[in-house]
Coordinates of C-alpha atoms and ligand atoms in Angstrom, one line a residue:
Chain A
X1 CA 302.3 50.5 105.9
X2 CA 302.2 50.9 109.7
X3 CA 300.2 54.0 109.8
X4 CA 296.8 53.6 111.4
X5 CA 293.8 55.5 110.1
X6 CA 290.9 56.7 112.1
X7 CA 288.6 55.1 109.5
X8 CA 289.0 53.0 106.4
X9 CA 286.1 53.2 103.9
X10 CA 285.5 50.3 101.5
X11 CA 283.9 51.7 98.3
X12 CA 283.7 55.1 96.8
X13 CA 280.1 55.4 95.8
X14 CA 277.7 57.9 97.4
X15 CA 277.7 56.2 100.8
X16 CA 281.5 55.9 101.0
X17 CA 282.1 59.4 99.7
X18 CA 279.5 61.0 102.0
X19 CA 281.3 59.3 104.9
X20 CA 284.8 60.3 103.7
X21 CA 283.7 63.9 103.1
X22 CA 282.1 64.2 106.6
X23 CA 284.9 62.5 108.5
X24 CA 287.6 64.6 106.7
X25 CA 285.6 67.8 107.3
X26 CA 285.8 67.0 111.0
X27 CA 289.5 66.5 110.9
X28 CA 289.6 62.7 111.1
X29 CA 292.2 60.7 109.2
X30 CA 290.3 58.7 106.6
X31 CA 291.3 56.4 103.8
X32 CA 288.8 55.4 101.1
X33 CA 289.5 52.5 98.8
X34 CA 287.7 52.2 95.5
X35 CA 288.1 49.3 93.0
X36 CA 287.2 51.3 89.9
X37 CA 289.5 53.5 87.9
X38 CA 287.7 56.5 89.5
X39 CA 284.7 57.0 91.7
X40 CA 281.6 56.5 89.5
X41 CA 283.3 53.9 87.2
X42 CA 281.4 51.0 88.7
X43 CA 278.2 52.9 89.8
X44 CA 274.9 52.6 88.1
X45 CA 271.7 54.5 88.9
X46 CA 268.5 55.2 87.1
X47 CA 269.1 58.7 87.3
X48 CA 267.2 60.8 89.8
X49 CA 268.6 62.2 93.1
X50 CA 266.1 63.8 95.5
X51 CA 268.2 66.6 97.0
X52 CA 265.6 67.8 99.5
X53 CA 266.1 65.2 102.2
X54 CA 269.9 65.5 102.1
X55 CA 270.4 69.2 101.3
X56 CA 271.3 70.3 104.8
X57 CA 273.6 67.4 105.5
X58 CA 276.1 68.7 102.9
X59 CA 275.3 72.5 102.8
X60 CA 278.3 73.4 100.7
X61 CA 278.0 70.7 98.1
X62 CA 275.0 71.5 95.9
X63 CA 275.8 74.9 94.4
X64 CA 278.6 73.6 92.1
X65 CA 277.6 69.9 91.9
X66 CA 277.5 68.5 88.4
X67 CA 273.8 67.6 88.4
X68 CA 272.1 67.2 85.0
X69 CA 268.5 68.7 84.9
X70 CA 266.0 69.5 87.6
X71 CA 263.0 67.4 87.2
X72 CA 260.0 69.7 86.4
X73 CA 257.7 67.2 84.6
X74 CA 256.6 63.8 85.7
X75 CA 254.8 61.2 83.6
X76 CA 253.5 57.7 84.3
X77 CA 252.4 55.5 81.5
X78 CA 250.4 52.3 81.9
X79 CA 251.2 50.2 78.9
X80 CA 248.8 47.5 77.6
X81 CA 249.7 45.3 74.7
X82 CA 248.4 47.6 72.1
X83 CA 247.6 50.9 73.8
X84 CA 248.6 53.0 76.7
X85 CA 247.3 55.6 79.2
X86 CA 249.6 58.4 80.3
X87 CA 249.4 60.8 83.2
X88 CA 251.5 64.0 83.2
X89 CA 252.1 66.1 86.2
X90 CA 253.8 69.5 86.2
X91 CA 253.6 72.2 88.9
X92 CA 255.2 75.3 90.4
X93 CA 256.6 73.2 93.2
X94 CA 258.6 71.3 90.7
X95 CA 259.6 74.2 88.6
X96 CA 260.8 76.6 91.3
X97 CA 263.9 76.7 93.5
X98 CA 264.9 74.9 95.6
X99 CA 264.3 72.1 93.2
X100 CA 263.3 68.7 94.7
X101 CA 265.1 66.4 92.4
X102 CA 267.7 66.2 89.6
X103 CA 268.7 63.8 87.0
X104 CA 272.3 62.6 87.6
X105 CA 275.1 60.6 85.9
X106 CA 277.2 58.8 88.5
X107 CA 280.5 58.7 86.6
X108 CA 280.4 62.5 86.6
X109 CA 278.9 63.2 90.0
X110 CA 280.8 60.6 92.0
X111 CA 284.1 61.6 90.4
X112 CA 283.5 65.3 91.3
X113 CA 282.3 64.4 94.8
X114 CA 285.5 62.4 95.4
X115 CA 287.5 65.6 94.5
X116 CA 285.5 67.5 97.1
X117 CA 286.2 64.8 99.8
X118 CA 289.9 65.0 98.9
X119 CA 289.9 68.7 99.3
X120 CA 288.6 68.3 102.8
X121 CA 291.6 66.0 103.5
X122 CA 290.3 62.5 102.7
X123 CA 292.9 60.1 101.2
X124 CA 291.3 58.3 98.2
X125 CA 293.0 55.4 96.5
X126 CA 291.3 54.1 93.3
X127 CA 292.0 50.9 91.3
X128 CA 292.3 49.1 94.6
X129 CA 290.0 46.3 95.7
X130 CA 289.6 45.4 99.3
X131 CA 290.0 41.6 99.4
X132 CA 289.3 40.9 103.0
X133 CA 288.7 42.3 106.5
X134 CA 291.3 41.9 109.2
X135 CA 289.5 40.6 112.2
X136 CA 291.2 40.2 115.6
X137 CA 289.3 38.8 118.6
X138 CA 286.0 39.3 116.8
X139 CA 286.8 43.0 116.1
X140 CA 287.5 44.5 112.7
X141 CA 290.8 46.2 112.8
X142 CA 291.6 46.9 109.2
X143 CA 291.5 45.6 105.6
X144 CA 293.6 43.6 103.2
X145 CA 293.9 45.3 99.9
X146 CA 296.3 44.4 97.0
X147 CA 298.5 42.5 99.4
X148 CA 298.7 45.3 102.0
X149 CA 297.5 45.2 105.5
X150 CA 295.8 48.5 106.3
X151 CA 294.8 49.3 109.9
X152 CA 292.1 51.5 111.3
X153 CA 290.0 52.0 114.4
X154 CA 286.9 51.4 112.4
X155 CA 286.0 50.2 108.9
X156 CA 282.9 51.4 107.1
X157 CA 281.6 49.0 104.4
X158 CA 280.1 51.1 101.6
X159 CA 280.6 48.4 99.0
X160 CA 277.2 48.4 97.4
X161 CA 274.3 46.1 96.9
X162 CA 276.4 43.0 96.8
X163 CA 278.4 43.7 99.9
X164 CA 280.9 40.9 100.1
X165 CA 282.5 42.7 103.0
X166 CA 279.4 42.5 105.3
X167 CA 278.9 38.9 104.1
X168 CA 282.5 38.2 105.2
X169 CA 281.7 39.6 108.7
X170 CA 278.6 37.5 108.8
X171 CA 276.2 40.3 109.3
X172 CA 274.5 40.0 105.9
X173 CA 273.7 36.8 104.1
X174 CA 274.0 36.4 100.3
X175 CA 271.2 38.3 98.7
X176 CA 267.9 36.5 97.9
X177 CA 266.2 36.9 94.5
X178 CA 262.9 38.0 96.2
X179 CA 264.7 40.9 97.8
X180 CA 266.5 42.2 94.7
X181 CA 265.8 43.6 91.3
X182 CA 268.1 43.9 88.4
X183 CA 268.4 47.4 86.8
X184 CA 269.8 47.9 83.3
X185 CA 270.0 51.0 81.2
X186 CA 271.3 52.7 78.1
X187 CA 272.7 56.2 77.9
X188 CA 271.3 57.5 74.6
X189 CA 273.0 60.7 73.3
X190 CA 270.8 63.3 71.8
X191 CA 271.2 67.0 71.0
X192 CA 270.0 69.2 73.9
X193 CA 267.7 71.2 71.7
X194 CA 266.0 68.0 70.5
X195 CA 265.6 66.9 74.1
X196 CA 264.1 70.2 75.1
X197 CA 261.7 70.2 72.1
X198 CA 260.7 66.6 72.4
X199 CA 259.9 66.7 76.1
X200 CA 258.6 70.3 76.2
X201 CA 261.3 71.5 78.6
X202 CA 262.2 75.1 79.4
X203 CA 265.9 76.0 80.1
X204 CA 267.5 73.6 82.6
X205 CA 264.3 71.6 83.1
X206 CA 264.2 67.9 82.9
X207 CA 261.6 65.2 82.6
X208 CA 261.1 61.9 84.4
X209 CA 259.0 59.1 82.9
X210 CA 257.9 55.8 84.2
X211 CA 256.4 52.9 82.2
X212 CA 254.4 50.1 83.8
X213 CA 252.7 47.1 82.4
X214 CA 253.4 45.2 79.2
X215 CA 257.1 46.2 79.2
X216 CA 257.9 43.8 82.0
X217 CA 255.5 41.1 80.8
X218 CA 253.7 41.2 84.1
X219 CA 256.8 41.0 86.2
X220 CA 257.3 43.3 89.2
X221 CA 259.1 46.3 87.9
X222 CA 258.9 49.0 85.2
X223 CA 260.8 51.1 82.7
X224 CA 262.2 54.6 83.4
X225 CA 263.4 57.5 81.4
X226 CA 265.3 60.6 82.6
X227 CA 266.5 63.4 80.5
X228 CA 270.1 64.5 81.2
X229 CA 271.8 67.6 79.7
X230 CA 272.9 65.9 76.5
X231 CA 271.5 62.4 76.8
X232 CA 268.7 60.2 77.9
X233 CA 268.9 57.5 80.6
X234 CA 266.5 54.8 79.5
X235 CA 266.3 51.6 81.4
X236 CA 264.3 49.0 83.4
X237 CA 264.1 47.6 86.9
X238 CA 262.8 44.1 87.1
X239 CA 262.4 41.6 89.9
X240 CA 265.1 38.9 89.7
X241 CA 262.8 36.3 91.2
X242 CA 260.1 37.0 88.6
X243 CA 262.7 36.9 85.7
X244 CA 264.2 33.6 86.8
X245 CA 260.9 31.9 87.7
X246 CA 258.9 32.9 84.7
X247 CA 261.6 32.0 82.2
X248 CA 259.6 33.5 79.4
X249 CA 261.9 36.4 78.4
X250 CA 265.5 37.4 79.1
X251 CA 266.6 40.7 80.5
X252 CA 268.2 41.9 77.2
X253 CA 265.0 40.9 75.3
X254 CA 262.9 43.0 77.7
X255 CA 265.1 46.0 77.1
X256 CA 264.9 45.6 73.3
X257 CA 261.1 45.2 73.5
X258 CA 260.9 48.3 75.7
X259 CA 262.8 50.3 73.1
X260 CA 260.6 49.1 70.3
X261 CA 257.4 50.2 72.0
X262 CA 256.1 53.1 69.9
X263 CA 255.6 55.3 73.1
X264 CA 259.3 54.9 73.8
X265 CA 260.8 54.6 70.3
X266 CA 259.6 58.1 69.3
X267 CA 261.3 59.6 72.4
X268 CA 264.7 58.2 71.6
X269 CA 264.6 58.5 67.8
X270 CA 267.8 59.6 66.2
X271 CA 269.7 59.1 69.5
X272 CA 273.0 57.2 69.7
X273 CA 273.5 54.6 72.5
X274 CA 276.8 55.4 74.2
X275 CA 276.8 53.0 77.1
X276 CA 275.0 50.0 78.5
X277 CA 275.1 49.4 82.3
X278 CA 273.5 47.2 84.9
X279 CA 273.4 46.6 88.6
X280 CA 271.4 44.8 91.3
X281 CA 269.2 46.8 93.5
X282 CA 268.2 45.8 97.1
X283 CA 264.4 46.2 97.3
X284 CA 263.4 44.0 100.2
X285 CA 262.6 47.1 102.2
X286 CA 262.6 47.3 106.0
X287 CA 262.3 43.6 106.6
X288 CA 265.4 42.9 104.5
X289 CA 267.8 45.4 106.1
X290 CA 270.9 43.9 107.5
X291 CA 272.6 44.5 110.8
X292 CA 274.2 48.0 110.6
X293 CA 277.2 47.6 112.9
X294 CA 279.6 45.2 114.6
X295 CA 282.8 45.7 116.6
X296 CA 284.9 48.0 114.5
X297 CA 282.5 47.9 111.6
X298 CA 279.7 50.0 110.2
X299 CA 277.7 49.4 107.0
X300 CA 276.1 52.1 104.9
X301 CA 274.2 52.5 101.7
X302 CA 273.1 49.7 99.4
X303 CA 275.5 47.4 101.4
X304 CA 273.1 47.6 104.3
X305 CA 270.1 47.1 102.0
X306 CA 269.1 50.8 102.1
X307 CA 267.2 51.1 98.9
X308 CA 263.4 51.3 98.4
X309 CA 261.1 50.5 95.5
X310 CA 257.9 52.3 96.1
X311 CA 256.4 51.7 92.7
X312 CA 256.6 55.2 91.3
X313 CA 260.4 55.4 91.9
X314 CA 263.4 53.5 93.2
X315 CA 265.2 55.4 95.9
X316 CA 268.7 54.6 97.1
X317 CA 271.0 57.5 96.5
X318 CA 269.6 59.8 99.3
X319 CA 269.7 56.9 101.7
X320 CA 273.3 56.1 100.6
X321 CA 274.3 59.8 101.2
X322 CA 272.5 60.1 104.5
X323 CA 273.6 56.8 105.9
X324 CA 277.2 57.6 105.0
X325 CA 276.8 60.9 106.8
X326 CA 275.4 59.3 109.9
X327 CA 278.0 56.6 109.9
X328 CA 280.6 59.3 110.0
X329 CA 278.8 61.1 112.9
X330 CA 278.9 57.8 114.9
X331 CA 282.6 57.4 114.1
X332 CA 283.3 61.0 115.2
X333 CA 281.6 60.3 118.5
X334 CA 283.4 56.9 118.9
X335 CA 286.7 58.7 118.3
X336 CA 286.0 61.3 121.0
X337 CA 285.3 58.5 123.5
X338 CA 288.1 56.3 122.0
X339 CA 285.6 53.4 122.0
X340 CA 285.0 51.5 118.8
X341 CA 283.0 48.6 120.2
X342 CA 279.6 47.7 118.7
X343 CA 277.8 49.2 121.6
X344 CA 279.4 52.6 121.0
X345 CA 279.0 52.4 117.3
X346 CA 275.3 51.5 117.7
X347 CA 274.8 55.3 117.9
X348 CA 274.8 55.0 114.1
X349 CA 271.6 53.0 114.2
X350 CA 270.0 55.5 116.6
X351 CA 270.9 58.4 114.3
X352 CA 269.4 56.5 111.3
X353 CA 266.3 55.6 113.2
X354 CA 265.7 59.3 114.1
X355 CA 266.3 60.4 110.5
X356 CA 264.2 60.3 107.3
X357 CA 266.0 57.1 106.3
X358 CA 264.5 54.6 108.7
X359 CA 261.3 56.5 109.0
X360 CA 260.8 56.1 105.2
X361 CA 261.7 52.4 105.5
X362 CA 259.1 52.0 108.2
X363 CA 256.5 54.0 106.3
X364 CA 257.0 51.8 103.2
X365 CA 257.5 48.6 105.2
X366 CA 254.6 46.9 103.4
X367 CA 255.5 48.2 99.9
X368 CA 257.5 45.2 98.7
X369 CA 254.7 42.7 99.5
X370 CA 251.9 45.0 98.3
X371 CA 253.5 45.8 95.0
X372 CA 254.5 42.3 94.3
X373 CA 251.1 41.7 92.7
X374 CA 251.0 40.7 89.1
X375 CA 247.7 42.4 88.6
X376 CA 249.4 45.8 88.8
X377 CA 251.8 44.9 86.0
X378 CA 249.4 42.8 83.8
X379 CA 245.7 43.2 84.5
X380 CA 245.3 46.9 85.3
X381 CA 247.2 48.3 82.3
X382 CA 245.1 46.1 80.0
X383 CA 241.9 47.0 81.9
X384 CA 242.3 50.7 81.8
X385 CA 243.6 50.5 78.2
X386 CA 240.5 48.7 77.1
X387 CA 238.3 51.1 79.0
X388 CA 239.9 54.1 77.3
X389 CA 239.5 52.4 74.0
X390 CA 235.8 51.9 74.5
X391 CA 235.3 55.5 75.8
X392 CA 237.1 57.1 72.9
X393 CA 236.2 54.8 70.0
X394 CA 233.6 56.0 67.5
X395 CA 232.7 52.9 65.6
X396 CA 231.4 52.8 62.0
X397 CA 227.9 52.4 63.4
X398 CA 226.3 53.9 66.4
X399 CA 228.2 54.4 69.7
X400 CA 226.9 52.7 72.8
X401 CA 225.9 55.0 75.8
X402 CA 228.9 55.6 78.1
X403 CA 227.3 54.4 81.3
X404 CA 226.6 50.8 80.1
X405 CA 230.0 50.8 78.5
X406 CA 231.7 51.5 81.8
X407 CA 229.3 49.2 83.7
X408 CA 230.5 46.3 81.6
X409 CA 233.9 46.8 83.3
X410 CA 232.5 47.1 86.8
X411 CA 231.4 43.5 87.3
X412 CA 231.1 42.3 90.9
X413 CA 234.2 40.0 90.7
X414 CA 236.3 42.8 89.3
X415 CA 235.2 45.3 91.9
X416 CA 235.8 42.8 94.6
X417 CA 239.3 42.1 93.4
X418 CA 240.0 45.8 93.1
X419 CA 238.8 46.4 96.6
X420 CA 241.1 43.7 97.8
X421 CA 244.0 45.4 96.0
X422 CA 243.0 48.8 97.2
X423 CA 242.9 47.6 100.8
X424 CA 246.5 46.3 100.4
X425 CA 247.6 49.5 98.7
X426 CA 246.3 51.5 101.7
X427 CA 249.0 49.9 103.8
X428 CA 251.7 51.9 101.8
Chain B
X1 CA 254.1 41.7 70.2
X2 CA 256.6 39.5 68.5
X3 CA 259.3 38.8 71.0
X4 CA 262.8 38.0 69.6
X5 CA 263.8 34.8 71.3
X6 CA 267.6 34.4 71.3
X7 CA 268.6 31.9 73.9
X8 CA 270.9 29.9 71.6
X9 CA 274.5 30.9 71.3
X10 CA 275.5 32.7 68.1
X11 CA 271.9 33.6 67.3
X12 CA 272.3 37.1 65.8
X13 CA 268.6 37.8 66.5
X14 CA 269.2 38.6 70.2
X15 CA 268.2 42.2 69.8
X16 CA 266.9 44.1 66.8
X17 CA 267.6 47.8 67.7
X18 CA 271.3 47.3 68.4
X19 CA 272.9 43.8 68.8
X20 CA 273.8 43.0 72.4
X21 CA 277.4 42.4 71.4
X22 CA 277.6 45.8 69.7
X23 CA 275.9 47.4 72.7
X24 CA 278.5 45.9 75.1
X25 CA 281.2 47.0 72.6
X26 CA 280.3 50.6 73.4
X27 CA 281.5 50.2 77.0
X28 CA 285.1 50.7 78.2
X29 CA 286.4 47.4 79.5
X30 CA 289.9 46.8 81.0
X31 CA 291.0 43.2 80.8
X32 CA 291.6 41.3 84.1
X33 CA 294.3 38.8 84.5
X34 CA 291.8 36.2 85.9
X35 CA 288.2 35.4 85.4
X36 CA 286.2 36.8 88.3
X37 CA 283.2 34.5 87.9
X38 CA 283.4 30.7 87.5
X39 CA 280.9 28.0 87.6
X40 CA 281.9 25.9 90.5
X41 CA 283.4 22.5 89.7
X42 CA 280.7 19.8 89.8
X43 CA 278.0 22.4 89.2
X44 CA 278.3 22.6 85.4
X45 CA 275.0 20.9 85.0
X46 CA 273.2 22.3 88.0
X47 CA 269.6 23.3 87.0
X48 CA 270.0 26.6 88.8
X49 CA 272.3 27.8 86.1
X50 CA 269.5 28.1 83.6
X51 CA 268.3 31.1 85.7
X52 CA 271.3 33.1 84.6
X53 CA 270.3 32.7 81.0
X54 CA 267.2 34.8 81.8
X55 CA 268.5 37.3 84.3
X56 CA 272.0 38.3 83.0
X57 CA 271.6 41.7 81.4
X58 CA 274.6 41.1 79.2
X59 CA 273.4 37.8 77.9
X60 CA 276.6 36.0 78.9
X61 CA 274.9 32.7 79.8
X62 CA 273.4 30.7 76.9
X63 CA 272.0 27.3 76.3
X64 CA 274.0 25.1 73.9
X65 CA 272.6 22.4 71.7
X66 CA 273.0 19.8 74.4
X67 CA 270.9 21.9 76.7
X68 CA 273.9 22.9 78.9
X69 CA 274.6 26.4 80.1
X70 CA 277.7 28.0 78.6
X71 CA 279.2 31.2 80.1
X72 CA 281.6 33.8 78.7
X73 CA 282.9 36.6 80.9
X74 CA 283.7 39.1 78.1
X75 CA 281.3 42.0 78.5
X76 CA 280.4 41.3 82.2
X77 CA 278.8 44.4 83.8
X78 CA 279.7 43.2 87.3
X79 CA 276.0 43.7 88.2
X80 CA 275.8 40.7 90.6
X81 CA 272.5 39.4 89.2
X82 CA 273.7 35.9 88.3
X83 CA 275.1 35.4 91.8
X84 CA 271.8 36.4 93.4
X85 CA 269.8 34.2 91.0
X86 CA 272.0 31.1 91.1
X87 CA 273.5 31.5 94.5
X88 CA 277.0 31.3 95.8
X89 CA 277.0 27.5 95.9
X90 CA 276.8 27.4 92.2
X91 CA 278.9 30.4 91.2
X92 CA 282.3 31.4 92.5
X93 CA 281.8 35.2 92.2
X94 CA 284.3 37.9 93.0
X95 CA 284.8 41.4 91.9
X96 CA 287.6 41.8 89.3
X97 CA 291.0 43.0 90.3
X98 CA 291.1 46.7 91.2
X99 CA 291.4 48.9 88.1
X100 CA 290.1 46.2 85.7
X101 CA 286.7 45.2 84.3
X102 CA 284.1 47.6 83.1
X103 CA 284.7 51.4 83.6
X104 CA 281.5 53.4 83.1
X105 CA 281.9 56.8 81.6
X106 CA 278.3 57.9 82.3
X107 CA 277.1 55.5 85.0
Ligands
LIG1 C1 269.1 50.8 87.1 C2 269.0 51.5 88.5 C3 268.2 52.5 88.7 C4 268.2 53.2 89.9 N1 267.4 54.3 90.0 C5 267.5 55.1 91.1 C6 267.0 56.4 91.2 O1 266.5 56.9 90.2 N2 267.1 57.1 92.3 C7 267.8 56.6 93.4 O2 267.9 57.3 94.4 N3 268.3 55.4 93.4 C8 268.2 54.6 92.3 N4 268.9 53.4 92.2 C9 269.6 52.9 93.4 C10 270.9 53.7 93.6 O3 271.6 53.7 92.4 C11 271.7 53.0 94.7 O4 271.0 52.8 95.8 C12 273.0 53.7 95.0 O5 273.9 53.8 93.9 C13 273.7 53.1 96.2 O6 274.9 53.8 96.5 P1 276.1 53.1 97.3 O7 277.1 54.2 97.5 O8 275.5 52.5 98.5 O9 276.6 51.9 96.4 P2 277.3 52.0 95.0 O10 277.1 53.2 94.3 O11 277.1 50.7 94.4 O12 278.9 52.0 95.4 C14 279.6 50.9 95.9 C15 281.1 51.2 95.6 O13 281.9 50.2 96.3 C16 282.9 49.8 95.4 N5 283.4 48.5 95.9 C17 282.6 47.4 96.0 N6 283.4 46.4 96.6 C18 284.6 46.9 96.7 C19 285.8 46.4 97.3 N7 285.9 45.1 97.7 N8 286.9 47.2 97.3 C20 286.8 48.4 96.9 N9 285.7 49.0 96.4 C21 284.6 48.2 96.3 C22 282.3 49.8 94.0 O14 283.2 49.9 93.0 C23 281.4 51.0 94.1 O15 282.0 52.2 93.7 C24 268.9 52.7 91.0 C25 269.8 51.6 90.8 C26 269.8 51.0 89.5 C27 270.8 49.9 89.3
LIG2 S1 277.6 39.9 87.0 FE1 275.9 40.6 85.7 S2 276.7 40.9 83.7 FE2 278.2 39.7 84.8 S3 277.7 37.6 84.2 FE3 276.6 38.0 86.2 S4 274.6 38.7 85.5 FE4 275.9 38.8 83.7

C-alpha cells in the first residue's frame, strides 16, 4: 500500500474510537487498526461511564448509544469477616435527566461506536495487530501490521493499559506492579424483572455497588457490582503489588470468596455466568503518567496511564474518550500547519492540561499513596462492624449503656491513628 | 471464612461456585497459531514466576509437585497481569495474532 494517511490509530477501544470519530468528522483521512474481531472484543471495564464530563465533546453520540441503565442508586458496603455495614445513596440528581452515569458493556458499546466512526468516514480494520512502529530519523512515520507497511503523518497509540507501542518508542517503561491493579469480572445473566425487584429499580434505573474490606483480604482494592439491562457485572479490582507480595490468596480464589459472601450471593442468586474477563488497570495516578507525545506520535487513554482509582470508583473511560478527542484536535491543528513534530503535537498536552482530565489527575494526585493503606481494607471494616454489633446487640442479660460501649472503641491510640489517616485523606 | 486453596495443578477445588475451567469455557476463544506468552529460556526456575500463580485471574500458572511453576496458555484473558507482576525479563509477552485469542461478547 503506498497510500499515506493523515493519521493511523493503534487500537479501537474508547480512546482510539474517539480519535477516529473526531478526525473523520473533521475530514481527515484516518485508519484505525484493531486486533480483536471487532471493537470491544478485547475491552474490559467494570461498567460505569460518567457521561457528564464528555457529553459536549460528542454531542451527537449519546441519544442512540447502547448504554445499559442510568445509575440512580449508589451503595457502599464495608465488609468485616462476619458482618457488614452498608450506606445507600439515592437522590433526584441521580434519577433525573441528564443522567450522570450509565452502566455499560464494552463489546456492545465499542462495536456501535466503531460504526459511528465509520459513518463519519474513518477506515477501520479489525483482526489486525500492529506489530511495530516505523521510525525514521527518530520520527514515527507509520506502522507495520500483518506484514504491511502503512504510512501516516502521525500515529496515535490507543493500545490500552499495556501499551507495547509506547514502550517501543521508549516513552513509557514496562508497567510496575505498584502502579497497576488487576480487574476481573463475571457477567451474570438475570431476568430484567428480577434485577429491578432485587435492586429496587424503577424503569431504566440501575444500581452501582461497591464492596470494601474482607473481600480483598486487606489488599488495596474492592469489589463492584453494576446492573445492566439483562445482566449483572460483578467483579473486583485488586492491587497487583499486594497480591504478589502477600501470596496468601490467588485472584480466582478472591473472586470465588467474593461471590460466596452472603451480601453478594443473594444478589446474584439464580443468575447464570455468561462470561469471565480480566484486564490490568493503570492506577499510579498523576505521578505515573507517561510522556504524551513524540515526533509523529501521540498517546491516549490507558496507554498513557490515564485511569484513576479514587477509592469509591475506578475511572478510565471518560479519560480515554476525552484524551482521544484532544489528541484528534492536536492532529487537526498539526495538519493545518503541516507540522507533525513533537513541539507542534505538544498542543495535545496543553489541551489535556486545560481540560477536566489533567485537572482531575492533579486533584487526586495523592490518592494512590493515601489509599494504599491496609487499615482502610482491614481495620476499619472490622472496627465499624464490631461497633455496630455492640450498638444493635441485645444480649440475654442487661445491655450496657451506649456511651461506655462507644467509649471502649475510642481509645487514645485508636483516635490518634484515625487522626493520622484522616489527615492523609484530607489530601484527596 | 474457609478459603479454598487450590495452587496445585489438577486440584478440582479451585473454585466452588463454578470451576475456573468451566468459567473460562464460557468465553469465546479463537486459537492462535503460536503461543503469545512464553517463560524465557533460562528463567524456568526464576523465583519471580511464583507471583504469576497468585495474580493470574485465569489460574494458568500453577505449582507442580517439585515446586516449579507450570504454565498453560489455554484460557488466557490477555489481561497483562503476569507481565506486570513477573516483568518482561522473565516472560516473553506479546498480544496474540490479530483475530485470535479471547473475543469478549459482553466486555
Ligand atoms: C475490571 C475493570 C473495571 C473498570 N471499571 C471502570 C469503571 O467502572 N469506569 C471507568 O471509567 N473505567 C473503568 N475501568 C477502566 C477502563 O475500562 C479503561 O480505562 C478503559 O477501557 C480504557 O480505554 P482505552 O481505549 O484507553 O483502552 P482499551 O479499552 O484497553 O483499548 C485498547 C485497544 O487497543 C487494542 N490493541 C492493543 N494493542 C494493539 C495492537 N498492537 N494492534 C491493534 N490493536 C491493539 C486492544 O485490542 C483494545 O481494543 C475498569 C477497568 C477494568 C479492567
Ligand atoms: S495475560 Fe492474564 S490471563 Fe493471560 S496468563 Fe497472563 S495473567 Fe493469566
